[in-house]
mmCIF file of C-alpha atoms in Angstrom:
data_model
loop_
_atom_site.group_PDB
_atom_site.id
_atom_site.type_symbol
_atom_site.label_atom_id
_atom_site.label_comp_id
_atom_site.label_asym_id
_atom_site.label_seq_id
_atom_site.Cartn_x
_atom_site.Cartn_y
_atom_site.Cartn_z
ATOM 1 C CA UNK A 190 -14.577 21.799 -16.991
ATOM 2 C CA UNK A 191 -12.916 18.675 -18.420
ATOM 3 C CA UNK A 192 -9.863 17.185 -17.004
ATOM 4 C CA UNK A 193 -8.942 14.631 -19.734
ATOM 5 C CA UNK A 194 -5.424 15.028 -19.894
ATOM 6 C CA UNK A 195 -4.432 17.475 -16.729
ATOM 7 C CA UNK A 196 -2.072 16.636 -14.345
ATOM 8 C CA UNK A 197 -4.767 17.002 -11.662
ATOM 9 C CA UNK A 198 -6.518 14.359 -13.433
ATOM 10 C CA UNK A 199 -3.435 12.109 -13.400
ATOM 11 C CA UNK A 200 -2.893 12.776 -9.776
ATOM 12 C CA UNK A 201 -6.835 11.898 -8.825
ATOM 13 C CA UNK A 202 -6.315 8.671 -10.729
ATOM 14 C CA UNK A 203 -2.889 7.743 -8.678
ATOM 15 C CA UNK A 204 -4.470 8.689 -5.541
ATOM 16 C CA UNK A 205 -7.699 6.548 -6.364
ATOM 17 C CA UNK A 206 -5.615 3.451 -7.199
ATOM 18 C CA UNK A 207 -3.674 4.252 -4.207
ATOM 19 C CA UNK A 208 -6.671 4.712 -1.896
ATOM 20 C CA UNK A 209 -8.440 1.444 -3.663
ATOM 21 C CA UNK A 210 -5.561 -0.687 -2.719
ATOM 22 C CA UNK A 211 -5.111 0.645 0.724
ATOM 23 C CA UNK A 212 -8.745 -0.634 1.282
ATOM 24 C CA UNK A 213 -8.330 -3.744 -0.163
ATOM 25 C CA UNK A 214 -5.231 -4.223 2.399
ATOM 26 C CA UNK A 215 -7.517 -3.079 5.204
ATOM 27 C CA UNK A 216 -9.592 -5.696 4.125
ATOM 28 C CA UNK A 217 -7.140 -8.429 4.096
ATOM 29 C CA UNK A 218 -5.746 -7.468 7.523
ATOM 30 C CA UNK A 219 -9.004 -7.878 8.728
ATOM 31 C CA UNK A 220 -9.345 -11.523 7.266
ATOM 32 C CA UNK A 221 -5.972 -12.047 8.464
ATOM 33 C CA UNK A 222 -7.413 -10.907 12.298
ATOM 34 C CA UNK A 223 -10.210 -13.377 11.585
ATOM 35 C CA UNK A 224 -7.768 -16.434 10.899
ATOM 36 C CA UNK A 225 -8.295 -16.092 7.179
ATOM 37 C CA UNK A 226 -5.160 -16.967 5.204
ATOM 38 C CA UNK A 227 -3.868 -14.644 2.779
ATOM 39 C CA UNK A 228 -1.312 -14.493 -0.049
ATOM 40 C CA UNK A 229 1.875 -12.815 1.258
ATOM 41 C CA UNK A 230 2.598 -10.289 -1.580
ATOM 42 C CA UNK A 231 6.344 -11.348 -0.947
ATOM 43 C CA UNK A 232 5.316 -14.424 -3.344
ATOM 44 C CA UNK A 233 4.387 -11.483 -6.081
ATOM 45 C CA UNK A 234 7.795 -9.992 -5.569
ATOM 46 C CA UNK A 235 9.270 -13.371 -6.139
ATOM 47 C CA UNK A 236 7.319 -13.782 -9.555
ATOM 48 C CA UNK A 237 8.184 -10.227 -10.496
ATOM 49 C CA UNK A 238 11.746 -10.782 -9.790
ATOM 50 C CA UNK A 239 11.641 -14.179 -11.843
ATOM 51 C CA UNK A 240 10.002 -12.268 -14.590
ATOM 52 C CA UNK A 241 13.027 -10.004 -15.020
ATOM 53 C CA UNK A 242 15.302 -13.035 -14.930
ATOM 54 C CA UNK A 243 13.085 -14.575 -17.736
ATOM 55 C CA UNK A 244 11.111 -16.914 -16.143
ATOM 56 C CA UNK A 245 7.239 -16.617 -16.128
ATOM 57 C CA UNK A 246 5.822 -19.861 -15.332
ATOM 58 C CA UNK A 247 6.555 -21.628 -11.883
ATOM 59 C CA UNK A 248 5.285 -25.132 -10.733
ATOM 60 C CA UNK A 249 5.069 -23.609 -7.545
ATOM 61 C CA UNK A 250 6.149 -20.104 -6.412
ATOM 62 C CA UNK A 251 6.440 -20.386 -2.954
ATOM 63 C CA UNK A 252 9.305 -23.018 -3.761
ATOM 64 C CA UNK A 253 11.144 -21.015 -6.461
ATOM 65 C CA UNK A 254 14.157 -19.528 -5.200
ATOM 66 C CA UNK A 255 13.729 -16.481 -3.373
ATOM 67 C CA UNK A 256 14.502 -12.735 -4.849
ATOM 68 C CA UNK A 257 16.226 -10.117 -2.672
ATOM 69 C CA UNK A 258 13.834 -7.755 -1.511
ATOM 70 C CA UNK A 259 10.827 -9.749 -2.539
ATOM 71 C CA UNK A 260 8.595 -8.200 -0.301
ATOM 72 C CA UNK A 261 9.304 -4.804 -0.946
ATOM 73 C CA UNK A 262 8.853 -5.555 -4.418
ATOM 74 C CA UNK A 263 5.616 -7.166 -4.000
ATOM 75 C CA UNK A 264 4.158 -4.508 -2.144
ATOM 76 C CA UNK A 265 5.137 -1.844 -4.896
ATOM 77 C CA UNK A 266 4.106 -4.439 -7.447
ATOM 78 C CA UNK A 267 0.707 -4.495 -5.292
ATOM 79 C CA UNK A 268 0.154 -0.686 -5.233
ATOM 80 C CA UNK A 269 1.319 -0.282 -8.881
ATOM 81 C CA UNK A 270 -1.284 -2.684 -10.249
ATOM 82 C CA UNK A 271 -4.117 -0.833 -8.020
ATOM 83 C CA UNK A 272 -2.818 2.236 -9.736
ATOM 84 C CA UNK A 273 -3.230 0.675 -13.353
ATOM 85 C CA UNK A 274 -6.488 -0.572 -12.793
ATOM 86 C CA UNK A 275 -7.571 2.744 -11.525
ATOM 87 C CA UNK A 276 -6.264 3.968 -14.901
ATOM 88 C CA UNK A 277 -8.584 1.438 -16.723
ATOM 89 C CA UNK A 278 -11.361 2.496 -14.625
ATOM 90 C CA UNK A 279 -10.680 6.376 -15.850
ATOM 91 C CA UNK A 280 -10.191 5.148 -19.268
ATOM 92 C CA UNK A 281 -13.795 3.558 -19.177
ATOM 93 C CA UNK A 282 -15.936 6.164 -17.718
ATOM 94 C CA UNK A 283 -16.691 9.815 -18.573
ATOM 95 C CA UNK A 284 -13.944 12.162 -17.221
ATOM 96 C CA UNK A 285 -16.840 13.918 -15.307
ATOM 97 C CA UNK A 286 -17.141 10.402 -13.314
ATOM 98 C CA UNK A 287 -14.263 12.062 -11.345
ATOM 99 C CA UNK A 288 -16.337 15.057 -9.996
ATOM 100 C CA UNK A 289 -19.339 12.973 -9.340
ATOM 101 C CA UNK A 290 -18.117 8.906 -8.831
ATOM 102 C CA UNK A 291 -21.045 6.204 -8.789
ATOM 103 C CA UNK A 292 -20.756 2.981 -7.284
ATOM 104 C CA UNK A 293 -21.559 0.607 -10.662
ATOM 105 C CA UNK A 294 -18.710 1.337 -12.555
ATOM 106 C CA UNK A 295 -16.088 1.169 -9.934
ATOM 107 C CA UNK A 296 -17.586 -2.048 -8.695
ATOM 108 C CA UNK A 297 -17.618 -3.644 -11.698
ATOM 109 C CA UNK A 298 -14.227 -2.953 -12.579
ATOM 110 C CA UNK A 299 -12.983 -4.182 -9.590
ATOM 111 C CA UNK A 300 -14.767 -7.644 -10.016
ATOM 112 C CA UNK A 301 -13.876 -7.740 -13.632
ATOM 113 C CA UNK A 302 -10.127 -7.309 -12.391
ATOM 114 C CA UNK A 303 -10.371 -11.115 -10.982
ATOM 115 C CA UNK A 304 -9.342 -11.935 -14.658
ATOM 116 C CA UNK A 305 -5.949 -10.985 -13.636
ATOM 117 C CA UNK A 306 -5.382 -13.713 -10.741
ATOM 118 C CA UNK A 307 -7.371 -16.120 -12.439
ATOM 119 C CA UNK A 308 -5.821 -16.115 -16.000
ATOM 120 C CA UNK A 309 -2.410 -14.867 -15.282
ATOM 121 C CA UNK A 310 -0.894 -14.970 -11.745
ATOM 122 C CA UNK A 311 -2.537 -18.152 -10.409
ATOM 123 C CA UNK A 312 -1.496 -20.205 -13.803
ATOM 124 C CA UNK A 313 2.107 -18.435 -13.624
ATOM 125 C CA UNK A 314 2.596 -18.983 -10.034
ATOM 126 C CA UNK A 315 1.407 -22.816 -10.129
ATOM 127 C CA UNK A 316 -1.930 -22.732 -8.763
ATOM 128 C CA UNK A 317 -3.378 -23.156 -12.319
ATOM 129 C CA UNK A 318 -6.167 -21.292 -14.200
ATOM 130 C CA UNK A 319 -8.567 -19.764 -11.694
ATOM 131 C CA UNK A 320 -6.492 -21.579 -8.733
ATOM 132 C CA UNK A 321 -8.006 -24.943 -10.079
ATOM 133 C CA UNK A 322 -4.668 -26.948 -8.878
ATOM 134 C CA UNK A 323 -4.945 -25.861 -5.511
ATOM 135 C CA UNK A 324 -6.519 -28.089 -2.579
ATOM 136 C CA UNK A 325 -9.824 -25.492 -2.691
ATOM 137 C CA UNK A 326 -10.229 -24.218 -6.206
ATOM 138 C CA UNK A 327 -13.879 -22.822 -5.246
ATOM 139 C CA UNK A 328 -12.692 -21.308 -1.979
ATOM 140 C CA UNK A 329 -9.749 -19.694 -3.536
ATOM 141 C CA UNK A 330 -11.958 -18.255 -6.450
ATOM 142 C CA UNK A 331 -14.464 -16.693 -4.057
ATOM 143 C CA UNK A 332 -11.943 -15.431 -1.975
ATOM 144 C CA UNK A 333 -10.395 -13.787 -4.928
ATOM 145 C CA UNK A 334 -13.600 -12.716 -5.872
ATOM 146 C CA UNK A 335 -14.531 -10.886 -2.860
ATOM 147 C CA UNK A 336 -10.838 -9.321 -2.732
ATOM 148 C CA UNK A 337 -11.357 -7.559 -5.914
ATOM 149 C CA UNK A 338 -14.888 -6.757 -5.224
ATOM 150 C CA UNK A 339 -13.482 -4.974 -2.139
ATOM 151 C CA UNK A 340 -10.997 -3.153 -4.434
ATOM 152 C CA UNK A 341 -13.888 -1.990 -6.649
ATOM 153 C CA UNK A 342 -15.566 -0.590 -3.567
ATOM 154 C CA UNK A 343 -11.867 0.961 -2.632
ATOM 155 C CA UNK A 344 -12.192 2.479 -6.129
ATOM 156 C CA UNK A 345 -15.608 3.945 -5.416
ATOM 157 C CA UNK A 346 -14.689 5.156 -1.650
ATOM 158 C CA UNK A 347 -11.407 6.718 -3.147
ATOM 159 C CA UNK A 348 -13.009 8.619 -5.723
ATOM 160 C CA UNK A 349 -15.816 9.815 -3.528
ATOM 161 C CA UNK A 350 -13.164 10.717 -0.835
ATOM 162 C CA UNK A 351 -11.527 13.009 -3.473
ATOM 163 C CA UNK A 352 -14.504 14.488 -4.620
ATOM 164 C CA UNK A 353 -15.311 15.715 -1.184
ATOM 165 C CA UNK A 354 -11.824 16.725 -0.459
ATOM 166 C CA UNK A 355 -11.567 18.958 -4.325
ATOM 167 C CA UNK A 356 -12.835 22.143 -2.523
ATOM 168 C CA UNK A 357 -10.058 22.216 -0.412
ATOM 169 C CA UNK A 358 -7.203 22.220 -3.198
ATOM 170 C CA UNK A 359 -8.566 24.858 -5.791
ATOM 171 C CA UNK A 360 -7.106 24.244 -9.276
ATOM 172 C CA UNK A 361 -4.832 26.335 -11.015
#
């Protein structure tokens, strides 16, 4: 049975993106508990808020004018991007992947998504291409790569969990 454009297929993609993002958040929480600094999502919200005002680049986003509701906006953006990346995965794999997920496509896409912060977010927020303007560029690059690899694992784990739960929700 092909799910190419069905609502069920779309809901599964959204749930996979949300689940993968939640896995990433658990990873970031663990890092924080271990004393590893992570970027607050409020700064992403600040950047998005400034985008709406027509400003893309900042010398240092932490020093930019605050945006009302930036923390909430940052979290919403974080989860929305996770869903968009799940949509990219769904477009890159055979639709049957949802019924029998495998690790490699999800992990590979997760790792590839590190290009978004390297090429877009970090330069726009003042950190330079691939964190080149930060005090510890290679440390930051490796942290970003690890985070995105965990997101890729989250894509797989979320798809696998949905595949296991599918029998509980018969299709119409």
